[in-house]
Coordinates of C-alpha atoms in Angstrom, one line a residue:
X2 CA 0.0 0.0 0.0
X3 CA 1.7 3.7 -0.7
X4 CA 2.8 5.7 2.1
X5 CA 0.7 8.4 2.1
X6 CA -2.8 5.6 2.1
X7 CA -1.1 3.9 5.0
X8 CA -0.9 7.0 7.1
X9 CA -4.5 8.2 6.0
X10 CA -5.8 4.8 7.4
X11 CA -3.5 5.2 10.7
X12 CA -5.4 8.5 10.9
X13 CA -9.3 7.3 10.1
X14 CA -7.8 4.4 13.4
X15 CA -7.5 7.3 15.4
X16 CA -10.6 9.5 14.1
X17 CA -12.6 6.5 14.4
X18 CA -11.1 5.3 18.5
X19 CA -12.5 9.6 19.4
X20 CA -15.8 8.8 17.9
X21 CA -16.0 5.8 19.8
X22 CA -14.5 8.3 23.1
X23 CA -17.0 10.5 21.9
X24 CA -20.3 8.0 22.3
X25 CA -18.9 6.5 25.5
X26 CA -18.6 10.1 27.1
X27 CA -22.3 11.1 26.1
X28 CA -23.4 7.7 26.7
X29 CA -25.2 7.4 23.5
X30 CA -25.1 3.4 23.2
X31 CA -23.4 1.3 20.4
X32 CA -26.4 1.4 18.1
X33 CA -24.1 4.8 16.7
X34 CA -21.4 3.4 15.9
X35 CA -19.8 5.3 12.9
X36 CA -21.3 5.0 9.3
X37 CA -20.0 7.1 6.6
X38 CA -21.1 7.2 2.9
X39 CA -19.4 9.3 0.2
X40 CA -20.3 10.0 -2.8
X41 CA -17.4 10.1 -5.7
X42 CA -17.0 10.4 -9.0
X43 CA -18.5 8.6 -12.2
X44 CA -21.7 7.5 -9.8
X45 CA -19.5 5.6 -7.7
X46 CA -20.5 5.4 -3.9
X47 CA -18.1 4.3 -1.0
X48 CA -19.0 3.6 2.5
X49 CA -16.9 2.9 5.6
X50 CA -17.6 1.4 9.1
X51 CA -15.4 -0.2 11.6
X52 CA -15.5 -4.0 12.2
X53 CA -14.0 -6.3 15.5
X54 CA -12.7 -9.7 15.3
X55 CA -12.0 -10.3 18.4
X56 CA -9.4 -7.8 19.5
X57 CA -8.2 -6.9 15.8
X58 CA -9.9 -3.9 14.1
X59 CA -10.7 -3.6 10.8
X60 CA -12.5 -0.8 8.7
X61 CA -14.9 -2.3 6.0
X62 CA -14.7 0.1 3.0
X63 CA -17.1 -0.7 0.2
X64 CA -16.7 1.0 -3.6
X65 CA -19.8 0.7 -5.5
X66 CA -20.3 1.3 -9.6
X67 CA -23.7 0.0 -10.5
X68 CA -23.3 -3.5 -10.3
X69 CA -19.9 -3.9 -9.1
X70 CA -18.7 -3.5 -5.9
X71 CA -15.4 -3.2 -4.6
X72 CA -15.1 -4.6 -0.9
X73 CA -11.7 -4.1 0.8
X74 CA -11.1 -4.9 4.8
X75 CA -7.9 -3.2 5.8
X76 CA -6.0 -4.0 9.5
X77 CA -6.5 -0.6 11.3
X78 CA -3.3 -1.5 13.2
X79 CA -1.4 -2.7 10.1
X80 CA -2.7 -1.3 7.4
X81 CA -0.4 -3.1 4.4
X82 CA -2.3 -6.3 5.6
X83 CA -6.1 -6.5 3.7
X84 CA -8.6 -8.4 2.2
X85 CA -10.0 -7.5 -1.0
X86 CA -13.2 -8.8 -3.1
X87 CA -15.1 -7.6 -6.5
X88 CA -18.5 -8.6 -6.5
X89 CA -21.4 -8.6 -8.6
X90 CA -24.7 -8.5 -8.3
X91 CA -26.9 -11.7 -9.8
X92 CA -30.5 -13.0 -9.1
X93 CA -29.1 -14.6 -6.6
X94 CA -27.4 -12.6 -4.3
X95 CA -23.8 -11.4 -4.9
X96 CA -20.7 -13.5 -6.6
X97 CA -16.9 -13.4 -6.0
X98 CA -15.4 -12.6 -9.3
X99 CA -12.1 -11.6 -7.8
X100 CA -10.4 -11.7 -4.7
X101 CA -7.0 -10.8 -2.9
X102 CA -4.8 -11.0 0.6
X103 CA -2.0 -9.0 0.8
X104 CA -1.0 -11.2 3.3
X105 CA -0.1 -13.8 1.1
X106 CA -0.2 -12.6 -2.4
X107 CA 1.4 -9.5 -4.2
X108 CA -0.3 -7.8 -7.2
X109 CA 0.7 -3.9 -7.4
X110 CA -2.0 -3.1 -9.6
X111 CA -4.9 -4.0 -7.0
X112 CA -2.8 -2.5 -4.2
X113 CA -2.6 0.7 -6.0
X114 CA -5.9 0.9 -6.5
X115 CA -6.6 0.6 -3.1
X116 CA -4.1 3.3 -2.3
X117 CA -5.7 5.4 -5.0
X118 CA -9.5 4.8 -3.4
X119 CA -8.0 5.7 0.1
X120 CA -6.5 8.9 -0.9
X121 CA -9.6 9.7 -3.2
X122 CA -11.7 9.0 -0.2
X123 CA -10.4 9.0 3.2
X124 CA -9.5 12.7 3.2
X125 CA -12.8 13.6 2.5
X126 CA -14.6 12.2 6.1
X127 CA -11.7 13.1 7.9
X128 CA -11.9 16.9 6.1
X129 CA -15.4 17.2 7.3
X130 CA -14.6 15.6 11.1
X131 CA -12.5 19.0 11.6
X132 CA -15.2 21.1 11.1
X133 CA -17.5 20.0 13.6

């Protein structure tokens, strides 16, 4: 993953553990937990929540074109270690058409990708968490 996407998801870890401060403090409950969707360019829509497994945290980040979507679950603590899936939709449900693990594979042109949908992204939540 490039530099600059790693350190944009070290900084949507942190901006994600003071919204979690955030509800704790005003005793909200968990049924807040942070959402975001973002629109982008070319009708493509990407959304972003936190997921647990155990005591590892992950961010789910979805990029959706019509059909297709794009699912990527990145380590929040490492962030050069994710999962990655293209789906489409059928009658059926959804189908894998491609799938990666940086943990075990290499291929540049997906991990740039994923760099490039981080930096298209990312900046744009944590933009708008400075202005509240």
């Amino acid at each position: 993953m490039p530099f600059k996407a790693n350190k944009l998801v070290k900084n949507m870890d942190k901006f994600i553990e003071n919204y979690w401060t955030e509800i704790k403090k005003t005793k909200q409950g968990f049924h807040n937990k942070p959402y975001y969707i973002i629109a982008g360019k070319n009708k493509e829509v990407a959304t972003l929540t936190p997921i647990y497994q155990g005591q590892k945290k992950y961010i789910l980040f979805e990029v959706s074109k019509g059909e297709n979507t794009e699912r990527i679950i990145i380590n929040r603590e490492h962030p050069d270690i994710f999962r990655y899936e293209k789906i489409v939709e059928t009658d059926y449900g959804n189908a894998t058409i491609k799938s990666f693990n940086s943990e075990y594979e290499i291929n540049d042109r997906i991990e740039r990708r994923i760099g490039d949908y981080i930096e298209q992204y990312f900046p744009k939540i944590l933009s708008d968490s400075t202005k509240k």
